[in-house]
């Protein structure tokens, strides 16, 4: 599971009418995923070759990169930002990593040492942005795995106008959301294979969630020097109007944001942005909160730099 794997929507759609060719049966399961990944890789290499032949010049595009954790409220944030005139997202959830199978592979996407072909990422993302928004668009990109290689991603687009938004949320709310959505097996397979065999009971599971969250918040805390604007989920949801004005002041291309925009997040009904921390943390027992805190404790200084404390 983890961040939804987004398959590019460039597949050929069958035509309506009696003369439409028969649609090939879908290939499902693991084999289906392998076929889709292979097709996507081939399309991406065509995009790269086309760009190389044309000269890999800067594109007339601006980029807004959001540094954030998964399940931090960033999908709602991206929906808000995408309401600005001329703003686009590379995918429905504003997570372009899913367009690159090598970039979004389970067990690899969160490995900062995994080799990533950022030249390919650049070619695919530029091509996608030009097709969706055209010259002059602002791309809102918030793939959470960008966090563990953020400076390298930023450098890959450094010959075009770029802005950075650092977005944080109460770590206990983040962990509560993870506990709801991801099983121990999924955490191991998708995020941290080194945890295999170490999540056998609830105490270990919640402590591991705290540790993962702490490491990622430490990554976020280290990006203060490249951030153009820092926003917390709590401040944004408390007053979306003020938050929109602050964002537009820091990134003028965001002028015209609709603070009352209706956003679709995960499996919740479409709604305006609101603070869901209390109801999510309320799903945790005192013991689970204690174990999350145990995992977070080594990273307390990073949490404090972002405005959060251990409970």
Tab-separated table of C-alpha atoms in Angstrom:
chain	number	residue	atom	x	y	z
A	1	UNK	CA	0.000	0.000	0.000
A	2	UNK	CA	1.758	3.224	1.185
A	3	UNK	CA	1.442	6.239	-1.054
A	4	UNK	CA	-0.871	5.161	-3.846
A	5	UNK	CA	0.969	3.851	-6.882
A	6	UNK	CA	-0.214	6.072	-9.687
A	7	UNK	CA	-0.208	4.592	-13.165
A	8	UNK	CA	-0.008	7.162	-15.942
A	9	UNK	CA	-3.325	7.676	-17.622
A	10	UNK	CA	-1.955	7.577	-21.123
A	11	UNK	CA	-3.267	4.117	-21.917
A	12	UNK	CA	-5.240	3.877	-25.133
A	13	UNK	CA	-8.964	3.995	-24.419
A	14	UNK	CA	-11.237	1.900	-26.600
A	15	UNK	CA	-13.559	3.804	-28.905
A	16	UNK	CA	-17.297	3.620	-28.477
A	17	UNK	CA	-19.519	2.236	-31.184
A	18	UNK	CA	-19.926	-1.085	-32.998
A	19	UNK	CA	-16.640	-0.737	-34.889
A	20	UNK	CA	-14.507	-0.404	-31.761
A	21	UNK	CA	-11.799	-3.081	-31.497
A	22	UNK	CA	-12.222	-5.727	-28.833
A	23	UNK	CA	-10.682	-4.700	-25.530
A	24	UNK	CA	-7.911	-6.973	-24.295
A	25	UNK	CA	-8.666	-8.631	-20.963
A	26	UNK	CA	-7.024	-6.909	-18.013
A	27	UNK	CA	-3.979	-8.583	-16.534
A	28	UNK	CA	-4.448	-8.629	-12.783
A	29	UNK	CA	-2.355	-9.304	-9.704
A	30	UNK	CA	1.415	-9.234	-9.562
A	31	UNK	CA	1.766	-10.063	-13.259
A	32	UNK	CA	-0.549	-7.185	-14.090
A	33	UNK	CA	1.601	-4.811	-12.091
A	34	UNK	CA	4.727	-6.051	-13.863
A	35	UNK	CA	3.116	-5.543	-17.283
A	36	UNK	CA	1.933	-2.044	-16.381
A	37	UNK	CA	5.371	-1.142	-15.042
A	38	UNK	CA	7.072	-2.436	-18.195
A	39	UNK	CA	4.723	-0.466	-20.427
A	40	UNK	CA	5.282	2.654	-18.337
A	41	UNK	CA	9.055	2.223	-18.445
A	42	UNK	CA	8.965	1.920	-22.247
A	43	UNK	CA	6.812	5.039	-22.579
A	44	UNK	CA	9.142	6.916	-20.242
A	45	UNK	CA	12.216	5.961	-22.271
A	46	UNK	CA	10.504	7.253	-25.420
A	47	UNK	CA	9.830	10.531	-23.606
A	48	UNK	CA	13.469	10.754	-22.509
A	49	UNK	CA	14.804	10.000	-25.990
A	50	UNK	CA	12.507	12.608	-27.525
A	51	UNK	CA	13.713	15.192	-25.040
A	52	UNK	CA	17.374	14.337	-25.604
A	53	UNK	CA	16.968	14.661	-29.355
A	54	UNK	CA	15.385	18.064	-28.871
A	55	UNK	CA	18.026	19.206	-26.406
A	56	UNK	CA	17.366	19.038	-22.678
A	57	UNK	CA	16.720	22.746	-22.319
A	58	UNK	CA	14.854	24.344	-19.411
A	59	UNK	CA	11.096	24.216	-19.942
A	60	UNK	CA	8.850	27.296	-19.537
A	61	UNK	CA	7.442	25.856	-16.298
A	62	UNK	CA	7.585	26.849	-12.616
A	63	UNK	CA	7.776	24.208	-9.895
A	64	UNK	CA	6.486	24.193	-6.326
A	65	UNK	CA	7.972	21.270	-4.415
A	66	UNK	CA	6.297	20.362	-1.123
A	67	UNK	CA	8.532	18.647	1.435
A	68	UNK	CA	6.265	16.552	3.627
A	69	UNK	CA	5.522	13.175	5.214
A	70	UNK	CA	2.872	10.768	3.916
A	71	UNK	CA	-0.555	11.140	5.528
A	72	UNK	CA	0.342	14.612	6.756
A	73	UNK	CA	-2.618	16.359	5.150
A	74	UNK	CA	-0.549	17.161	2.067
A	75	UNK	CA	-3.194	15.865	-0.363
A	76	UNK	CA	-5.625	18.453	1.002
A	77	UNK	CA	-2.871	21.078	0.820
A	78	UNK	CA	-2.099	20.207	-2.806
A	79	UNK	CA	-5.795	20.454	-3.661
A	80	UNK	CA	-5.850	23.922	-2.136
A	81	UNK	CA	-2.719	25.002	-4.028
A	82	UNK	CA	-3.983	23.569	-7.304
A	83	UNK	CA	-6.939	25.982	-7.108
A	84	UNK	CA	-4.534	28.811	-8.014
A	85	UNK	CA	-4.838	29.977	-11.645
A	86	UNK	CA	-2.360	28.195	-13.883
A	87	UNK	CA	-1.483	25.528	-11.296
A	88	UNK	CA	-1.471	21.841	-12.213
A	89	UNK	CA	-0.524	18.559	-10.567
A	90	UNK	CA	1.216	15.718	-12.390
A	91	UNK	CA	-1.282	13.176	-11.031
A	92	UNK	CA	-4.579	13.317	-9.196
A	93	UNK	CA	-2.791	13.233	-5.838
A	94	UNK	CA	0.032	15.535	-6.928
A	95	UNK	CA	2.536	12.671	-6.555
A	96	UNK	CA	4.639	12.414	-9.677
A	97	UNK	CA	6.804	9.604	-8.300
A	98	UNK	CA	4.150	7.132	-9.395
A	99	UNK	CA	4.856	7.975	-13.044
A	100	UNK	CA	8.325	6.406	-12.678
A	101	UNK	CA	8.182	2.709	-11.681
A	102	UNK	CA	11.858	2.776	-10.670
A	103	UNK	CA	11.154	5.788	-8.446
A	104	UNK	CA	8.050	4.361	-6.747
A	105	UNK	CA	9.157	0.745	-6.293
A	106	UNK	CA	8.216	-0.736	-2.893
A	107	UNK	CA	11.100	-1.003	-0.457
A	108	UNK	CA	13.114	1.421	-2.559
A	109	UNK	CA	11.159	4.648	-2.683
A	110	UNK	CA	12.156	5.518	0.900
A	111	UNK	CA	15.767	4.354	0.626
A	112	UNK	CA	17.940	7.488	0.396
A	113	UNK	CA	20.818	5.374	-0.928
A	114	UNK	CA	18.862	3.767	-3.763
A	115	UNK	CA	20.146	4.983	-7.145
A	116	UNK	CA	17.562	7.177	-8.830
A	117	UNK	CA	17.741	8.306	-12.449
A	118	UNK	CA	16.724	11.909	-11.901
A	119	UNK	CA	17.378	12.695	-15.557
A	120	UNK	CA	14.506	10.343	-16.377
A	121	UNK	CA	12.345	11.897	-13.657
A	122	UNK	CA	13.021	15.340	-15.106
A	123	UNK	CA	12.156	14.293	-18.663
A	124	UNK	CA	8.912	12.545	-17.681
A	125	UNK	CA	7.728	15.274	-15.332
A	126	UNK	CA	8.436	18.070	-17.820
A	127	UNK	CA	6.637	16.192	-20.591
A	128	UNK	CA	3.655	15.540	-18.350
A	129	UNK	CA	3.490	19.145	-17.125
A	130	UNK	CA	3.572	20.588	-20.641
A	131	UNK	CA	0.802	18.282	-21.787
A	132	UNK	CA	-1.400	19.014	-18.774
A	133	UNK	CA	-0.747	22.704	-18.162
A	134	UNK	CA	1.166	24.007	-21.154
A	135	UNK	CA	3.933	26.613	-21.134
A	136	UNK	CA	3.811	28.954	-18.168
A	137	UNK	CA	2.095	26.545	-15.771
A	138	UNK	CA	2.990	26.076	-12.105
A	139	UNK	CA	3.463	22.422	-11.122
A	140	UNK	CA	2.522	21.490	-7.549
A	141	UNK	CA	4.513	18.348	-6.679
A	142	UNK	CA	4.423	16.671	-3.264
A	143	UNK	CA	5.540	13.039	-3.573
A	144	UNK	CA	6.448	12.206	0.068
A	145	UNK	CA	9.430	9.993	-0.929
A	146	UNK	CA	11.043	13.110	-2.400
A	147	UNK	CA	11.861	13.879	1.230
A	148	UNK	CA	14.759	11.420	1.452
A	149	UNK	CA	16.450	12.821	-1.670
A	150	UNK	CA	14.961	16.298	-1.689
A	151	UNK	CA	18.061	18.312	-2.514
A	152	UNK	CA	18.903	16.066	-5.460
A	153	UNK	CA	15.366	16.404	-6.845
A	154	UNK	CA	15.573	20.165	-6.413
A	155	UNK	CA	18.944	20.281	-8.206
A	156	UNK	CA	17.510	18.324	-11.152
A	157	UNK	CA	15.056	21.171	-11.790
A	158	UNK	CA	17.392	23.989	-10.754
A	159	UNK	CA	17.522	25.587	-14.219
A	160	UNK	CA	13.812	26.438	-13.949
A	161	UNK	CA	11.966	28.614	-11.406
A	162	UNK	CA	11.457	26.523	-8.258
A	163	UNK	CA	9.927	27.181	-4.856
A	164	UNK	CA	9.853	24.972	-1.759
A	165	UNK	CA	7.072	24.640	0.804
A	166	UNK	CA	7.889	22.736	3.999
A	167	UNK	CA	4.718	21.200	5.459
A	168	UNK	CA	4.522	19.485	8.863
A	169	UNK	CA	1.876	17.921	11.095
A	170	UNK	CA	1.566	16.605	14.652
A	171	UNK	CA	3.579	13.340	14.573
A	172	UNK	CA	1.031	11.511	16.727
A	173	UNK	CA	-1.729	12.273	14.223
A	174	UNK	CA	0.532	11.113	11.407
A	175	UNK	CA	1.290	7.837	13.205
A	176	UNK	CA	-2.406	7.304	13.983
A	177	UNK	CA	-3.162	7.603	10.276
A	178	UNK	CA	-0.386	5.145	9.420
A	179	UNK	CA	-1.642	2.639	11.995
A	180	UNK	CA	-5.090	2.780	10.420
A	181	UNK	CA	-3.904	2.344	6.854
A	182	UNK	CA	-0.803	0.161	6.895
A	183	UNK	CA	-0.304	-3.298	8.362
A	184	UNK	CA	3.058	-4.418	9.787
A	185	UNK	CA	3.684	-6.441	6.624
A	186	UNK	CA	3.033	-3.390	4.471
A	187	UNK	CA	5.358	-1.235	6.553
A	188	UNK	CA	8.132	-3.791	6.040
A	189	UNK	CA	7.509	-4.356	2.330
A	190	UNK	CA	6.852	-0.765	1.326
A	191	UNK	CA	8.918	1.358	3.701
A	192	UNK	CA	11.583	-0.463	5.706
A	193	UNK	CA	12.617	-4.044	4.866
A	194	UNK	CA	15.074	-3.922	7.789
A	195	UNK	CA	12.075	-4.233	10.134
A	196	UNK	CA	11.267	-7.758	8.897
A	197	UNK	CA	10.629	-10.064	11.855
A	198	UNK	CA	10.690	-7.186	14.363
A	199	UNK	CA	7.023	-6.125	14.379
A	200	UNK	CA	5.557	-9.184	16.011
A	201	UNK	CA	3.466	-7.379	18.648
A	202	UNK	CA	1.572	-4.113	18.990
A	203	UNK	CA	4.221	-2.486	21.182
A	204	UNK	CA	6.901	-3.084	18.580
A	205	UNK	CA	4.629	-1.911	15.762
A	206	UNK	CA	3.727	1.435	17.343
A	207	UNK	CA	7.295	2.081	18.461
A	208	UNK	CA	8.436	1.410	14.881
A	209	UNK	CA	5.861	3.876	13.549
A	210	UNK	CA	7.236	6.487	15.938
A	211	UNK	CA	10.786	5.768	14.825
A	212	UNK	CA	9.917	6.021	11.125
A	213	UNK	CA	8.020	9.246	11.734
A	214	UNK	CA	10.892	10.670	13.750
A	215	UNK	CA	13.462	9.902	11.047
A	216	UNK	CA	11.298	11.521	8.404
A	217	UNK	CA	10.626	14.590	10.532
A	218	UNK	CA	14.387	14.883	11.062
A	219	UNK	CA	14.790	14.935	7.263
A	220	UNK	CA	12.140	17.644	7.091
A	221	UNK	CA	13.821	19.687	9.820
A	222	UNK	CA	17.071	19.718	7.814
A	223	UNK	CA	15.449	21.495	4.852
A	224	UNK	CA	14.992	24.878	6.485
A	225	UNK	CA	17.717	26.463	4.344
A	226	UNK	CA	15.933	25.650	1.058
A	227	UNK	CA	12.366	26.340	2.200
A	228	UNK	CA	10.635	29.458	0.896
A	229	UNK	CA	7.715	29.074	3.303
A	230	UNK	CA	6.985	26.812	6.275
A	231	UNK	CA	3.387	25.813	6.953
A	232	UNK	CA	1.925	23.534	9.600
A	233	UNK	CA	-1.216	21.500	9.087
A	234	UNK	CA	-2.581	22.898	12.329
A	235	UNK	CA	-2.155	26.565	11.342
A	236	UNK	CA	-3.507	26.019	7.840
A	237	UNK	CA	-6.638	24.238	9.006
A	238	UNK	CA	-7.261	26.751	11.788
A	239	UNK	CA	-7.494	29.631	9.326
A	240	UNK	CA	-7.311	28.616	5.630
A	241	UNK	CA	-7.812	32.224	4.524
A	242	UNK	CA	-4.777	33.488	6.415
A	243	UNK	CA	-2.808	30.449	5.269
A	244	UNK	CA	-3.682	31.111	1.623
A	245	UNK	CA	-2.626	34.751	1.949
A	246	UNK	CA	0.694	33.767	3.542
A	247	UNK	CA	1.378	31.217	0.823
A	248	UNK	CA	0.625	33.719	-1.933
A	249	UNK	CA	2.934	36.275	-0.290
A	250	UNK	CA	5.801	33.749	-0.280
A	251	UNK	CA	5.065	32.282	-3.726
A	252	UNK	CA	3.319	34.945	-5.855
A	253	UNK	CA	2.244	32.359	-8.448
A	254	UNK	CA	-0.185	31.075	-5.796
A	255	UNK	CA	-2.199	34.310	-5.846
A	256	UNK	CA	-5.851	33.413	-6.347
A	257	UNK	CA	-5.902	30.312	-4.116
A	258	UNK	CA	-9.438	29.484	-3.016
A	259	UNK	CA	-9.274	28.834	0.768
A	260	UNK	CA	-12.740	27.273	0.566
A	261	UNK	CA	-11.797	24.821	-2.176
A	262	UNK	CA	-13.370	21.386	-1.776
A	263	UNK	CA	-10.666	18.720	-1.728
A	264	UNK	CA	-10.833	14.921	-1.985
A	265	UNK	CA	-8.584	13.101	0.496
A	266	UNK	CA	-8.115	9.332	0.673
A	267	UNK	CA	-11.426	7.641	1.491
A	268	UNK	CA	-13.072	10.700	3.043
A	269	UNK	CA	-15.948	12.525	1.389
A	270	UNK	CA	-14.876	15.662	-0.533
A	271	UNK	CA	-14.803	18.608	1.877
A	272	UNK	CA	-13.110	21.884	2.680
A	273	UNK	CA	-9.837	21.615	4.555
A	274	UNK	CA	-10.249	20.990	8.296
A	275	UNK	CA	-8.224	19.811	11.278
A	276	UNK	CA	-8.665	16.071	11.855
A	277	UNK	CA	-5.890	15.641	14.437
A	278	UNK	CA	-8.107	15.176	17.479
A	279	UNK	CA	-10.297	12.490	15.946
A	280	UNK	CA	-7.303	10.604	14.572
A	281	UNK	CA	-5.294	10.725	17.802
A	282	UNK	CA	-8.441	9.644	19.680
A	283	UNK	CA	-8.153	6.256	17.938
A	284	UNK	CA	-4.913	5.591	19.860
A	285	UNK	CA	-4.821	4.079	23.342
A	286	UNK	CA	-2.589	5.551	26.061
A	287	UNK	CA	-0.224	2.620	25.588
A	288	UNK	CA	-0.019	3.171	21.828
A	289	UNK	CA	0.710	6.866	22.364
A	290	UNK	CA	3.467	5.928	24.812
A	291	UNK	CA	5.063	3.522	22.334
A	292	UNK	CA	4.896	6.048	19.507
A	293	UNK	CA	6.600	8.510	21.841
A	294	UNK	CA	9.274	5.919	22.600
A	295	UNK	CA	10.067	5.710	18.885
A	296	UNK	CA	9.978	9.484	18.482
A	297	UNK	CA	12.184	10.235	21.502
A	298	UNK	CA	15.597	10.110	19.748
A	299	UNK	CA	14.285	12.726	17.324
A	300	UNK	CA	12.830	15.130	19.907
A	301	UNK	CA	15.193	17.987	18.905
A	302	UNK	CA	14.035	17.763	15.272
A	303	UNK	CA	10.393	17.734	16.372
A	304	UNK	CA	10.977	20.843	18.475
A	305	UNK	CA	12.551	22.642	15.516
A	306	UNK	CA	9.319	21.987	13.635
A	307	UNK	CA	7.173	23.149	16.565
A	308	UNK	CA	6.155	19.801	18.141
A	309	UNK	CA	6.874	18.087	21.446
A	310	UNK	CA	6.661	14.581	22.848
A	311	UNK	CA	3.500	13.777	24.806
